[in-house]
XYZ file of C-alpha atoms in Angstrom:
361
model
C 24.898 -65.612 -42.743
C 25.708 -62.351 -41.118
C 25.646 -62.156 -37.351
C 23.559 -59.235 -35.997
C 25.610 -56.342 -34.785
C 25.557 -55.735 -31.108
C 24.101 -52.438 -29.837
C 26.097 -50.436 -27.420
C 24.862 -50.401 -23.824
C 24.952 -46.592 -24.088
C 22.564 -46.442 -27.031
C 19.227 -44.680 -26.435
C 15.990 -46.460 -27.060
C 13.312 -44.079 -28.347
C 10.226 -44.381 -26.207
C 6.729 -43.017 -26.520
C 6.637 -39.241 -26.971
C 5.132 -37.320 -24.112
C 1.876 -35.499 -24.960
C 1.745 -31.721 -24.770
C 1.081 -30.572 -21.190
C -0.516 -27.375 -22.467
C -3.746 -27.423 -24.340
C -3.576 -25.019 -27.245
C -7.341 -24.567 -27.096
C -7.296 -23.556 -23.407
C -4.243 -21.336 -23.966
C -6.102 -19.572 -26.759
C -9.148 -19.083 -24.540
C -7.026 -17.594 -21.788
C -5.282 -15.242 -24.205
C -8.583 -14.084 -25.618
C -9.976 -13.528 -22.083
C -6.963 -11.441 -21.110
C -7.113 -9.407 -24.267
C -10.755 -8.549 -23.720
C -10.840 -5.464 -21.575
C -14.031 -5.095 -19.510
C -15.834 -1.773 -19.646
C -15.997 0.602 -16.697
C -19.612 -0.417 -16.113
C -18.677 -4.110 -16.006
C -15.885 -3.429 -13.556
C -18.157 -1.377 -11.296
C -20.840 -4.030 -11.367
C -18.307 -6.756 -10.500
C -16.841 -4.746 -7.641
C -20.236 -4.057 -6.122
C -20.960 -7.794 -6.262
C -17.801 -8.492 -4.306
C -15.913 -9.985 -7.282
C -12.186 -9.988 -6.354
C -11.160 -10.483 -9.978
C -12.987 -7.317 -11.051
C -11.453 -5.517 -8.066
C -7.931 -6.581 -9.075
C -8.458 -5.532 -12.675
C -9.834 -2.173 -11.578
C -6.839 -1.573 -9.286
C -4.487 -2.414 -12.109
C -6.290 0.068 -14.262
C -6.081 2.771 -11.568
C -2.324 2.118 -11.045
C -1.630 2.296 -14.790
C 0.564 5.176 -15.982
C -0.951 4.933 -19.457
C -2.769 8.244 -20.173
C -5.418 6.332 -22.117
C -6.471 4.462 -18.950
C -6.991 7.603 -16.884
C -10.496 8.438 -18.016
C -11.716 4.859 -17.580
C -10.103 4.623 -14.127
C -11.744 7.873 -13.057
C -15.123 6.525 -14.261
C -14.675 3.379 -12.176
C -13.759 5.370 -9.112
C -16.679 7.717 -9.560
C -19.078 4.769 -9.822
C -17.651 3.129 -6.665
C -17.431 6.290 -4.561
C -21.104 6.335 -3.384
C -20.550 2.840 -1.986
C -17.257 3.666 -0.193
C -16.377 5.230 3.173
C -18.018 2.471 5.208
C -14.821 0.907 6.494
C -12.143 1.570 9.107
C -8.689 2.264 7.703
C -5.652 1.173 9.683
C -2.076 2.049 8.790
C 0.675 -0.242 10.014
C 4.348 0.692 9.831
C 7.592 -0.293 11.451
C 11.259 -0.847 10.721
C 12.232 -3.629 8.309
C 12.472 -6.884 10.236
C 9.932 -5.937 12.897
C 7.526 -8.599 11.537
C 4.938 -6.485 9.745
C 3.796 -9.218 7.398
C 3.638 -11.870 10.133
C 1.706 -9.474 12.336
C -0.743 -8.472 9.636
C -1.456 -12.107 8.802
C -2.139 -12.956 12.500
C -4.160 -9.756 12.873
C -6.086 -10.299 9.637
C -6.927 -13.933 10.502
C -8.254 -12.757 13.883
C -10.443 -10.153 12.208
C -11.884 -12.582 9.757
C -12.584 -14.977 12.618
C -14.850 -12.392 14.222
C -16.751 -11.748 10.989
C -14.740 -8.901 9.422
C -13.835 -8.611 5.738
C -10.214 -7.494 5.489
C -8.337 -5.925 2.561
C -4.559 -5.629 2.919
C -2.811 -3.081 0.707
C 0.847 -3.986 1.027
C 3.324 -1.543 -0.432
C 6.606 -3.108 -1.588
C 9.790 -1.062 -1.971
C 10.937 -0.485 -5.549
C 14.576 -0.677 -6.592
C 16.068 2.695 -7.433
C 18.249 0.927 -10.018
C 16.045 -1.612 -11.825
C 12.749 0.023 -10.619
C 11.405 -3.502 -9.934
C 9.651 -4.873 -6.832
C 9.431 -8.398 -5.453
C 5.750 -8.132 -4.436
C 6.055 -11.163 -2.192
C 3.466 -10.325 0.452
C 1.005 -12.965 -0.765
C 3.753 -15.563 -0.300
C 4.561 -14.394 3.181
C 0.861 -14.323 4.208
C 0.110 -17.823 2.985
C -2.739 -18.445 5.412
C -4.514 -15.123 5.007
C -4.346 -15.235 1.263
C -6.473 -18.369 1.273
C -9.155 -16.786 3.459
C -12.399 -16.096 1.573
C -12.977 -12.954 3.645
C -9.542 -11.468 2.929
C -7.942 -9.782 0.005
C -4.222 -8.972 -0.370
C -2.989 -6.557 -2.973
C 0.750 -5.877 -3.192
C 1.781 -2.729 -5.064
C 5.117 -1.228 -5.898
C 6.007 1.998 -4.108
C 7.806 3.397 -7.188
C 9.236 6.780 -6.613
C 6.462 7.864 -4.228
C 7.607 9.694 -1.134
C 6.961 7.691 2.018
C 6.665 4.317 0.414
C 2.952 4.678 -0.155
C 1.827 3.587 -3.627
C 0.804 6.409 -5.902
C -2.763 5.221 -6.197
C -3.272 3.755 -2.699
C -5.921 6.354 -1.852
C -8.042 5.373 -4.854
C -7.471 1.674 -4.203
C -9.001 2.132 -0.715
C -12.228 3.405 -2.329
C -12.439 0.387 -4.630
C -11.877 -2.074 -1.773
C -14.575 -0.404 0.333
C -17.048 -0.551 -2.528
C -16.226 -4.273 -2.877
C -17.512 -4.823 0.655
C -14.330 -4.850 2.743
C -15.018 -3.196 6.072
C -11.438 -3.184 7.384
C -8.609 -1.788 5.210
C -5.067 -2.373 6.383
C -2.215 -0.468 4.713
C 1.229 -1.947 5.211
C 4.045 0.457 4.404
C 7.709 0.026 3.446
C 9.326 1.163 6.686
C 9.578 4.140 9.017
C 11.006 7.612 8.668
C 9.899 11.197 8.265
C 8.714 10.594 4.681
C 6.818 7.450 5.710
C 4.235 9.592 7.545
C 2.356 10.050 4.235
C 0.312 6.986 5.247
C -1.064 8.972 8.183
C -2.980 11.213 5.807
C -5.086 8.355 4.445
C -5.922 6.198 7.524
C -8.145 6.539 10.573
C -5.838 4.684 12.955
C -2.019 4.600 12.871
C -0.259 1.576 14.439
C 3.479 1.579 14.936
C 5.238 -1.756 15.352
C 8.383 -1.974 17.440
C 10.638 -4.687 18.720
C 12.451 -4.887 22.031
C 16.202 -5.393 22.398
C 17.068 -3.738 19.127
C 18.385 -0.589 20.701
C 15.477 1.581 19.532
C 13.783 2.076 22.900
C 15.465 5.474 23.246
C 14.127 6.460 19.835
C 10.845 6.799 21.585
C 11.801 10.241 22.868
C 12.170 11.492 19.274
C 9.383 13.281 17.576
C 8.067 12.566 14.118
C 6.414 9.232 13.602
C 5.988 8.648 17.333
C 3.786 11.705 17.571
C 1.372 10.311 15.027
C 1.102 6.787 16.447
C -2.240 6.004 17.996
C -0.890 2.761 19.400
C 2.584 1.311 19.728
C 2.751 -2.492 19.539
C 5.928 -4.236 20.662
C 6.046 -7.414 18.566
C 7.998 -10.649 19.149
C 7.114 -10.710 22.835
C 7.799 -14.445 23.094
C 10.398 -16.839 24.469
C 13.343 -15.095 26.124
C 12.202 -11.752 24.724
C 9.095 -11.375 27.028
C 10.998 -9.533 29.780
C 12.632 -7.190 27.249
C 9.228 -6.483 25.664
C 7.728 -5.555 29.050
C 10.639 -3.222 29.765
C 10.302 -1.612 26.320
C 6.579 -1.131 26.957
C 7.433 0.868 30.127
C 9.992 2.974 28.292
C 7.649 3.839 25.457
C 4.836 4.702 27.878
C 7.135 7.203 29.527
C 8.164 8.645 26.187
C 4.531 9.178 25.072
C 3.957 11.453 28.088
C 6.436 13.932 26.569
C 4.275 14.529 23.486
C 1.394 17.037 23.322
C -2.178 15.834 23.641
C -3.885 14.690 20.440
C -6.747 16.784 18.960
C -8.793 13.581 18.853
C -8.791 13.334 22.661
C -7.229 9.879 22.400
C -4.380 8.921 24.691
C -2.007 6.560 22.781
C -1.436 3.144 24.295
C 1.449 0.728 24.285
C 0.953 -3.012 24.288
C 2.901 -6.207 23.439
C 2.150 -9.163 21.264
C 3.617 -12.149 19.549
C 2.522 -12.454 15.936
C 4.374 -15.787 15.748
C 2.505 -17.313 18.715
C -0.644 -15.281 17.932
C -0.867 -13.895 21.454
C -2.052 -10.401 22.357
C -3.780 -9.892 18.987
C -7.272 -9.670 20.468
C -6.090 -6.974 22.899
C -4.882 -4.827 19.991
C -8.318 -4.985 18.356
C -9.890 -3.998 21.670
C -7.655 -0.913 21.737
C -8.571 -0.018 18.166
C -12.287 -0.522 18.843
C -12.012 1.724 21.916
C -10.370 4.375 19.743
C -13.116 4.326 17.129
C -15.795 4.456 19.802
C -14.195 7.658 21.144
C -13.553 9.483 17.821
C -16.982 8.693 16.459
C -18.702 9.900 19.617
C -16.803 13.267 19.579
C -17.141 13.609 15.769
C -13.376 13.676 15.264
C -13.722 10.719 12.855
C -15.811 12.659 10.325
C -13.680 15.749 10.704
C -10.455 13.871 9.977
C -12.007 12.173 6.936
C -13.052 15.597 5.547
C -9.590 17.069 6.124
C -8.005 14.050 4.446
C -10.266 14.455 1.375
C -9.210 18.079 1.046
C -5.548 17.119 1.436
C -5.769 14.485 -1.305
C -7.561 16.873 -3.597
C -4.601 19.251 -3.319
C -2.110 16.350 -3.745
C -3.934 15.256 -6.906
C -3.829 18.785 -8.329
C -0.092 18.965 -7.593
C 0.524 15.600 -9.239
C -1.485 16.416 -12.363
C 0.200 19.809 -12.734
C 3.607 18.173 -12.428
C 2.769 15.528 -15.029
C 1.329 18.113 -17.410
C 4.406 20.327 -17.010
C 6.961 17.582 -17.807
C 4.894 16.144 -20.684
C 4.402 19.569 -22.368
C 6.161 19.316 -25.781
C 7.720 22.800 -25.526
C 8.924 22.154 -21.991
C 10.498 18.839 -22.931
C 12.691 20.456 -25.570
C 13.548 23.504 -23.498
C 14.336 21.341 -20.431
C 17.082 19.501 -22.323
C 18.503 22.762 -23.540
C 18.591 24.202 -19.997
C 20.220 21.026 -18.664
C 23.086 21.438 -21.113
C 23.314 25.116 -20.214
C 23.550 24.168 -16.533
C 26.348 21.708 -17.211
C 28.313 24.451 -19.037
C 27.642 26.925 -16.210
C 25.863 29.260 -18.628
C 22.777 29.647 -16.415
C 21.891 29.238 -12.733
C 19.392 26.573 -11.639
C 16.960 29.250 -10.471
C 17.116 31.207 -13.705
C 16.645 27.949 -15.649
C 13.633 27.064 -13.577
C 12.071 30.516 -14.044
C 12.540 30.390 -17.787
C 10.862 26.982 -17.952
C 7.896 28.164 -15.858
C 7.463 31.330 -17.946
C 7.462 29.291 -21.120
C 4.959 26.846 -19.623
C 2.524 29.553 -18.542
C 2.707 31.228 -21.947
C 1.646 27.941 -23.492
């Protein structure tokens, strides 16, 4: 009689196979739902009902660079336009590390607590190498993103000057039609090019921090001239005294700038977004500003000027796209590039030849 062979202690005993964690039926349903593209009428109806999903899909459509989506996107914007322009638009900018996301979350939570509906359009910087963006604003604003009366939409800045997403202006209209009465635009950072956000908002808020050596930057023109309010963030702990000193310095700097056509005198205040202190005072300043500009009719005048500006910007953008996508220009452009490399033609002569060819059709 043979003795049974002993199994090695390292041998594996086959257990019960784990069931599939993904239902093929559900996966198929999700795929079919995503493939089904809603019509412009369905998107408009959803937006007007306050459906955030319809709003997100419409924004994606508007941001698309696919020429086939342009007509549908314009139809959606046209349908939403009569229901827009009933909000206040606030632009928030500041150097990287100033705490924009933390501030916007604290500010947004305060606004929803007093009955406001807040839409945050956060513009993320795009890599000049990979052209990708992290789009992590929803992760950073983990409390606000769960608020029923808030909507956060991160968008890539792409190659847009000033870090403002190419279709931010149209996105504002869609958010207003969806019932959001306070639109907050967070930009990439500060600089001369960053002032593009000023042309699409009613109120411009500049975030600063004390003790970073930028107090003296207050005497420089540019973005400081456009700020309606300067908020010194991170006024907490050992930084309170520095924040008060910075407030004094910025107040002095603001007196060097010419008076605003709105009649508003910019204010400087401090807050701690981390401790959520001073947030209510900022909203009081903003409310005071809107009370003034609506009473002296500057609010309507500024909106009208902004609409004219964005009409011209849209024309410029469409002309540029049409020029570079023209079949004759595409071929001639490559030829002129080679001629430039061989020093056979000057850049100005090359440009003129391209334009002449374009206008001839």
